[in-house]
């Protein structure tokens, strides 16, 4: 994909396969649409009066308008003007990009980012436009016998004033990097679990190191993990023949600041059958997505390297499978974590926290400014928040606010839930320091409380993406969330460093 700005003042003279202009309900034209309407002797107003209602997420294609050089003018419905905001703009860019992809157009120009909103900047809108193109271009065909032959949107221009070109280009560059990271995340998650194994994740990390000079990767295998006494992580892995791996990815640019590193930790269960506490057969195929946290770390690190952020950023992934076997964890087993805490395993399907607790203990050695773990951790979070918001938990108010701000900028929403001390009592065990599940109720909160016991020495946040990492049903597939949120947070912290 190639992204650029278009600063020609006369829109009617732009030669392009498709020119997007926004129109509001009640026949209200955006400034760009007004220009095209005047050049075409009122053609747009005529259409609005009789044919196009301009509801949000709708479009209408007009071809060969008189006085207009563009082959197609694509009217993008924006809904009511008083309700138009950053989220509506992102939806409009997605509508246009999806049309271009479906029409096999390889080049397009959008004027939508030129419409001001009160809750974001031109940089934000340009970033959203580039992400929309990346999302439209993504398609999965890695394991199909016939590959997708549709053409990608190769060139995309954003129309803006000449004085705003630099700001717009910054957003486009950020959006392209995020889009590339999202695409990697989606591909890894969509791959079947017999291909995307823990070893495959490790090899993917190594390929990033080959591609980007700032990336260095260390892959720890079973004996090294045993030497670190990661008993909780290894207990989950022992039910599978696939070897576990512990991946450490470091982005250390040549111009790195002296600030403490920012750390991302991803849950990497490349398949989760639940172990002895076996999951129901229905929809178990979707448990290939239980490595969504790990995939988002790899996607975020790719974006970070492409952007060349001038701060050390570290990704940690603990990857294995959770399967039933004669060697697998049993309900009632007690294991010892890297931190020395003993854990009673009451449910072998609550394995993500066992994997993460050792990774979070390992993260402490980097003396991090912040640690964010990402995990498809609990079905309870899906019950609480559905597929709209990722669950946010944190032991640091400032970090939580920074993540919420980044989520708004990135249109990648989160909702914060509590982890107060009262919930910790639900994790009491008579036979170990802590149980791996709580008493009934508040399942996503008690899971976060479990992780909090291993993060007492640094600012930490937990993102439960069980409801947002993939879609089910006819549109089954990975979403790439929360890569936009994570990268936006990292950009903000780097700029402010």
XYZ file of C-alpha atoms in Angstrom:
497
model
C 0.000 0.000 0.000
C 1.185 3.495 -0.834
C -0.365 6.413 1.048
C -0.047 10.064 0.087
C -1.767 13.423 0.413
C -3.628 15.248 -2.345
C -3.605 19.037 -1.930
C -5.138 20.186 -5.215
C -7.642 22.916 -4.394
C -9.935 22.082 -7.318
C -11.424 18.684 -6.480
C -13.200 18.415 -9.812
C -9.830 18.185 -11.593
C -8.528 15.201 -9.624
C -8.133 12.166 -11.874
C -8.829 9.023 -9.895
C -10.772 5.776 -10.105
C -12.877 6.795 -7.098
C -13.309 10.048 -5.200
C -15.110 9.829 -1.848
C -17.131 12.798 -0.638
C -19.275 12.868 2.468
C -22.924 13.876 2.666
C -25.119 14.249 5.739
C -28.782 13.499 6.163
C -31.287 16.234 5.396
C -29.395 16.965 2.149
C -26.431 18.618 3.870
C -23.199 18.518 1.880
C -19.686 18.485 3.259
C -17.399 21.206 1.841
C -15.845 18.694 -0.570
C -19.277 17.504 -1.708
C -20.306 21.122 -2.221
C -17.364 21.604 -4.597
C -18.320 18.550 -6.646
C -21.973 19.615 -6.687
C -21.086 23.022 -8.091
C -18.750 21.543 -10.714
C -21.452 19.090 -11.827
C -24.244 21.694 -12.012
C -26.114 20.413 -8.971
C -25.938 16.686 -9.695
C -25.304 15.766 -6.045
C -28.231 17.743 -4.662
C -30.464 16.184 -7.289
C -29.467 12.713 -6.130
C -29.883 13.612 -2.460
C -33.342 14.988 -3.072
C -34.663 11.862 -4.766
C -32.426 8.834 -4.278
C -29.827 8.826 -1.478
C -30.810 9.291 2.171
C -27.185 9.537 3.415
C -27.650 7.178 6.348
C -24.404 6.292 8.116
C -22.439 3.386 6.584
C -24.193 3.682 3.201
C -22.820 4.760 -0.162
C -23.902 5.584 -3.695
C -21.655 5.517 -6.774
C -22.033 8.227 -9.417
C -20.183 7.739 -12.698
C -19.088 10.225 -15.338
C -20.400 13.318 -13.622
C -20.212 16.336 -15.953
C -17.385 18.691 -15.051
C -15.657 16.122 -12.824
C -12.490 14.245 -13.822
C -12.887 11.349 -11.350
C -14.241 8.184 -12.967
C -16.492 7.659 -9.953
C -17.718 9.967 -7.244
C -18.671 7.849 -4.265
C -21.173 9.530 -1.975
C -20.588 8.327 1.580
C -23.521 8.641 3.965
C -22.499 10.288 7.246
C -25.811 10.251 9.091
C -26.916 13.249 11.138
C -24.405 16.074 11.211
C -24.925 16.775 14.917
C -23.952 13.183 15.732
C -20.890 13.066 13.490
C -17.763 12.176 15.468
C -14.517 10.204 15.298
C -16.282 6.856 15.343
C -18.622 7.934 12.545
C -15.660 9.128 10.494
C -13.865 5.796 10.921
C -17.039 3.998 9.809
C -17.256 6.246 6.742
C -13.647 5.483 5.746
C -14.379 1.764 6.187
C -17.434 2.073 3.950
C -15.385 3.697 1.207
C -12.446 1.301 1.492
C -14.744 -1.737 1.433
C -16.456 -0.440 -1.704
C -13.115 0.097 -3.441
C -12.004 -3.396 -2.541
C -15.266 -4.984 -3.688
C -15.037 -3.092 -6.990
C -11.395 -4.235 -7.479
C -10.147 -0.637 -7.582
C -6.437 -0.233 -7.043
C -6.389 3.538 -6.502
C -8.655 6.037 -4.729
C -8.861 9.488 -3.126
C -10.823 10.267 0.028
C -11.928 13.714 1.201
C -13.591 12.400 4.351
C -10.756 13.313 6.739
C -11.173 16.982 5.774
C -14.463 17.087 7.700
C -13.706 18.408 11.185
C -14.908 16.601 14.287
C -14.719 17.828 17.869
C -13.240 14.649 19.337
C -10.197 14.000 17.151
C -7.517 15.609 14.986
C -6.592 15.405 11.328
C -3.772 13.055 12.308
C -6.314 10.793 14.002
C -8.594 10.867 10.967
C -5.751 10.175 8.540
C -4.649 7.260 10.700
C -8.196 5.868 10.661
C -8.326 6.177 6.869
C -5.133 4.190 6.398
C -6.324 1.542 8.839
C -9.579 1.231 6.896
C -7.670 0.527 3.696
C -5.536 -2.061 5.457
C -8.607 -3.777 6.883
C -10.306 -3.850 3.476
C -7.204 -5.340 1.850
C -6.909 -8.188 4.366
C -8.123 -11.557 3.184
C -7.345 -15.061 4.350
C -6.365 -17.675 1.808
C -3.321 -19.307 3.408
C -4.936 -22.738 3.556
C -7.264 -22.469 0.554
C -6.470 -24.430 -2.598
C -7.505 -21.449 -4.733
C -5.956 -18.140 -3.750
C -7.903 -14.903 -3.649
C -7.468 -13.178 -7.001
C -9.015 -9.829 -6.089
C -6.775 -6.787 -6.435
C -5.642 -4.808 -3.424
C -6.029 -1.063 -2.998
C -2.451 -0.174 -3.862
C -2.551 3.650 -3.853
C -4.658 5.759 -1.535
C -4.597 9.545 -1.262
C -6.111 11.761 1.398
C -7.288 15.196 0.296
C -6.405 18.083 2.586
C -5.231 21.687 2.551
C -1.561 22.221 1.611
C -0.855 23.562 5.105
C -2.152 20.311 6.620
C -0.219 17.877 4.434
C 2.495 17.115 6.992
C -0.046 16.419 9.740
C -2.065 14.186 7.440
C 1.018 12.284 6.281
C 1.971 11.578 9.904
C -1.423 10.004 10.461
C -1.224 8.009 7.235
C 2.201 6.627 8.174
C 0.975 5.647 11.621
C -2.153 4.083 10.162
C -0.190 2.080 7.620
C 2.079 0.647 10.314
C -0.900 -0.191 12.511
C -2.714 -1.759 9.551
C 0.300 -3.950 8.806
C 0.432 -4.996 12.448
C -3.279 -5.748 12.505
C -2.975 -7.848 9.339
C -0.165 -9.913 10.886
C -2.217 -10.395 14.040
C -5.286 -11.473 12.076
C -3.310 -13.901 9.912
C -1.647 -15.591 12.889
C -4.964 -15.947 14.695
C -6.828 -17.193 11.609
C -4.250 -19.874 10.797
C -5.295 -23.378 11.907
C -3.696 -24.670 15.104
C -1.832 -27.474 13.345
C 0.100 -24.761 11.490
C 0.254 -21.899 13.983
C 1.931 -23.795 16.810
C 4.119 -22.283 19.553
C 7.135 -22.954 17.324
C 5.419 -21.105 14.452
C 4.953 -18.053 16.694
C 8.635 -18.191 17.602
C 9.635 -18.371 13.937
C 7.355 -15.420 13.173
C 9.151 -13.389 15.817
C 12.498 -14.356 14.274
C 11.282 -13.181 10.860
C 10.496 -9.777 12.374
C 14.084 -9.631 13.618
C 15.295 -10.411 10.099
C 13.090 -7.665 8.649
C 13.771 -4.863 11.137
C 17.189 -3.860 12.466
C 15.716 -2.581 15.737
C 14.238 -5.987 16.640
C 16.141 -8.663 18.537
C 14.522 -11.951 19.535
C 15.332 -14.593 22.120
C 13.402 -17.865 22.170
C 13.618 -19.931 25.351
C 12.832 -23.637 25.050
C 11.748 -26.173 27.640
C 15.054 -26.667 29.462
C 15.607 -22.902 29.731
C 12.046 -22.425 30.940
C 12.591 -25.149 33.524
C 15.779 -23.407 34.691
C 13.720 -20.279 35.323
C 11.354 -22.385 37.484
C 8.249 -21.390 35.534
C 6.238 -24.190 37.072
C 2.835 -22.668 36.356
C 3.506 -22.163 32.634
C 5.109 -25.579 32.219
C 2.229 -27.319 33.976
C -0.135 -26.176 31.228
C 2.239 -27.261 28.464
C 2.848 -30.799 29.740
C -0.422 -32.186 28.344
C 0.686 -31.598 24.733
C 3.354 -33.043 22.481
C 3.980 -29.574 21.061
C 6.961 -28.026 22.860
C 6.372 -24.758 24.738
C 8.328 -21.632 23.885
C 8.929 -18.398 25.754
C 9.560 -15.546 23.319
C 11.218 -12.235 24.181
C 11.124 -9.551 21.476
C 13.047 -6.315 22.037
C 12.693 -3.154 19.975
C 15.799 -1.081 20.727
C 16.242 1.727 18.168
C 19.582 3.417 17.647
C 18.130 6.690 18.948
C 16.453 5.130 21.972
C 15.705 7.344 24.955
C 16.875 6.549 28.480
C 13.304 5.959 29.643
C 12.416 2.635 31.262
C 11.022 0.156 28.734
C 7.357 -0.453 28.014
C 6.442 -4.140 28.098
C 3.661 -6.085 26.373
C 2.882 -9.628 27.551
C 0.739 -11.954 25.432
C -1.080 -15.172 26.241
C -0.111 -17.672 23.550
C -2.370 -20.720 23.827
C -2.243 -21.826 20.202
C -5.015 -24.270 21.029
C -7.005 -24.613 24.227
C -9.131 -27.731 24.621
C -9.485 -26.993 28.335
C -7.247 -29.847 29.424
C -8.844 -32.410 31.757
C -11.635 -29.846 32.348
C -12.544 -30.408 28.704
C -14.501 -27.762 26.830
C -17.760 -28.624 25.007
C -17.244 -29.778 21.430
C -19.431 -27.058 19.913
C -17.300 -24.173 18.643
C -14.108 -25.667 20.068
C -12.451 -24.901 16.736
C -12.496 -21.245 17.819
C -10.019 -22.067 20.558
C -7.298 -21.577 17.975
C -7.945 -17.909 18.768
C -6.743 -18.357 22.345
C -3.368 -17.031 21.199
C -4.958 -13.685 20.280
C -2.940 -11.937 22.977
C 0.332 -13.319 21.619
C -0.690 -12.429 18.070
C -1.446 -8.858 19.148
C 1.997 -8.562 20.731
C 3.656 -9.671 17.491
C 1.481 -7.312 15.454
C 2.183 -4.403 17.796
C 5.922 -5.041 17.753
C 5.851 -5.075 13.961
C 4.106 -1.709 13.939
C 6.515 -0.295 16.509
C 9.510 -1.324 14.409
C 7.994 0.066 11.208
C 7.314 3.386 12.935
C 10.801 3.442 14.454
C 9.572 4.590 17.864
C 12.539 5.937 19.809
C 11.955 4.015 23.032
C 12.762 0.497 24.124
C 9.658 -1.673 23.868
C 9.640 -5.332 24.845
C 7.208 -8.064 23.895
C 6.913 -11.277 25.913
C 4.958 -14.329 24.763
C 4.419 -17.562 26.675
C 3.167 -20.083 24.102
C 1.940 -23.655 24.432
C -1.135 -25.853 23.966
C -3.626 -26.957 26.641
C -4.718 -30.526 25.901
C -5.938 -33.510 27.933
C -3.525 -36.421 28.326
C -2.044 -38.704 30.940
C 0.500 -36.012 31.705
C -1.898 -33.071 31.815
C -2.765 -30.999 34.863
C -5.510 -32.500 37.032
C -8.034 -30.587 39.124
C -6.535 -30.539 42.609
C -2.899 -30.380 41.466
C -0.667 -27.799 43.136
C 2.107 -26.137 41.112
C 4.767 -23.575 41.998
C 5.108 -20.399 39.938
C 8.308 -18.579 39.036
C 7.500 -16.118 41.816
C 7.524 -18.978 44.334
C 3.779 -18.809 44.956
C 1.952 -22.125 45.046
C -1.259 -22.470 43.025
C -4.061 -24.995 43.431
C -5.512 -25.880 40.034
C -9.244 -26.230 40.548
C -10.068 -25.962 36.842
C -7.548 -26.858 34.149
C -9.437 -24.621 31.700
C -8.357 -21.584 33.720
C -4.914 -22.037 32.193
C -4.245 -18.601 30.735
C -3.548 -17.088 34.118
C -1.089 -19.903 34.859
C 0.815 -19.093 31.681
C 0.673 -15.350 32.238
C 1.687 -15.264 35.890
C 5.163 -16.600 35.093
C 5.505 -14.239 32.129
C 4.519 -11.299 34.335
C 7.099 -12.340 36.929
C 9.733 -12.516 34.182
C 8.797 -8.993 33.019
C 9.908 -7.547 36.358
C 13.570 -8.035 35.450
C 13.346 -5.249 32.868
C 12.407 -2.640 35.511
C 9.562 -1.530 33.242
C 7.754 1.790 33.183
C 4.579 -0.196 32.524
C 3.480 -3.724 31.708
C 0.337 -4.516 29.734
C -0.783 -8.102 29.342
C -3.226 -9.067 26.625
C -5.245 -12.256 26.826
C -8.372 -14.001 25.630
C -8.790 -14.849 29.284
C -12.399 -15.324 30.391
C -15.810 -16.125 29.016
C -17.105 -14.041 31.907
C -15.753 -10.932 30.187
C -17.807 -11.789 27.104
C -20.884 -12.056 29.306
C -20.117 -8.680 30.893
C -19.032 -6.663 27.852
C -19.936 -8.648 24.745
C -17.903 -8.009 21.606
C -17.801 -4.203 21.864
C -15.382 -3.358 24.672
C -12.254 -5.156 25.786
C -12.066 -5.489 29.553
C -9.499 -3.237 31.246
C -8.074 -3.876 34.704
C -5.162 -2.017 36.285
C -3.286 -1.450 39.519
C -2.297 2.062 38.388
C -4.832 4.836 37.789
C -2.522 6.845 35.513
C -1.860 3.845 33.270
C -5.559 3.039 33.079
C -6.345 6.605 32.015
C -3.605 6.534 29.372
C -5.050 3.335 27.918
C -8.582 4.741 27.912
C -7.370 7.866 26.129
C -5.531 5.758 23.536
C -8.606 3.575 23.054
C -10.688 6.640 22.174
C -8.066 7.883 19.717
C -7.818 4.446 18.108
C -11.566 3.652 18.062
C -10.618 0.457 19.903
C -12.819 0.674 22.959
C -12.223 -0.624 26.492
C -14.227 -0.594 29.713
C -12.529 -0.617 33.102
C -13.625 -3.085 35.765
C -12.517 -3.204 39.417
C -9.896 -5.373 41.100
C -10.485 -4.279 44.687
C -9.204 -6.319 47.643
C -12.658 -7.702 48.434
C -12.459 -9.874 45.299
C -9.098 -11.350 46.298
C -10.783 -13.352 49.071
C -12.574 -15.380 46.377
C -9.213 -16.942 45.406
C -8.547 -18.521 48.804
C -7.252 -22.087 48.795
C -6.892 -24.492 51.720
C -3.998 -26.250 50.022
C -1.948 -23.553 48.270
C -1.193 -19.851 48.386
C -3.876 -19.168 45.789
C -6.511 -20.995 43.768
C -6.579 -20.596 39.993
C -10.317 -19.844 39.967
C -12.534 -17.921 42.352
C -15.847 -18.696 43.953
C -18.855 -18.226 41.627
C -19.449 -14.781 40.156
C -17.189 -11.999 38.862
C -15.099 -14.455 36.856
C -13.257 -11.853 34.767
C -12.491 -9.827 37.908
C -11.147 -12.737 39.944
C -8.973 -13.742 36.963
C -7.523 -10.231 36.947
C -7.086 -10.383 40.723
C -5.073 -13.570 40.258
C -2.734 -11.801 37.825
C -2.497 -8.760 40.084
C -0.743 -10.869 42.723
C 2.205 -11.198 40.340
C 2.426 -7.520 39.350
C 2.846 -5.729 42.668
C 6.210 -4.147 41.794
C 5.287 -2.185 38.673
C 2.460 -0.335 36.923
C 0.339 -3.004 35.247
C -2.784 -3.315 33.141
C -4.639 -6.358 31.902
C -6.720 -6.375 28.720
C -9.227 -9.224 28.519
C -9.973 -9.557 24.802
C -12.037 -12.755 24.926
C -14.973 -10.946 23.360
C -13.122 -8.720 20.912
C -10.252 -10.737 19.410
C -12.413 -12.573 16.878
C -15.864 -12.727 15.324
C -18.009 -15.853 15.306
C -20.701 -17.029 12.925
C -20.794 -16.336 9.185
C -18.092 -13.667 9.521
C -15.815 -15.847 11.640
C -12.326 -14.442 11.729
C -9.801 -12.512 13.769
C -10.320 -8.770 14.310
C -6.741 -7.741 15.073
C -7.822 -6.022 18.262
C -6.369 -4.548 20.407
C -3.372 -3.706 18.185
C -4.716 -0.207 17.338
C -5.113 0.586 21.049
C -1.700 -0.813 21.999
C 0.202 0.983 19.247
C -1.604 4.250 19.944
C -0.640 3.945 23.619
C 2.988 3.285 22.651
C 3.009 6.226 20.237
C 1.630 8.512 22.939
C 4.193 7.368 25.500
C 7.035 7.750 23.029
C 5.985 11.257 22.001
C 5.680 12.257 25.637
C 8.910 10.551 26.738
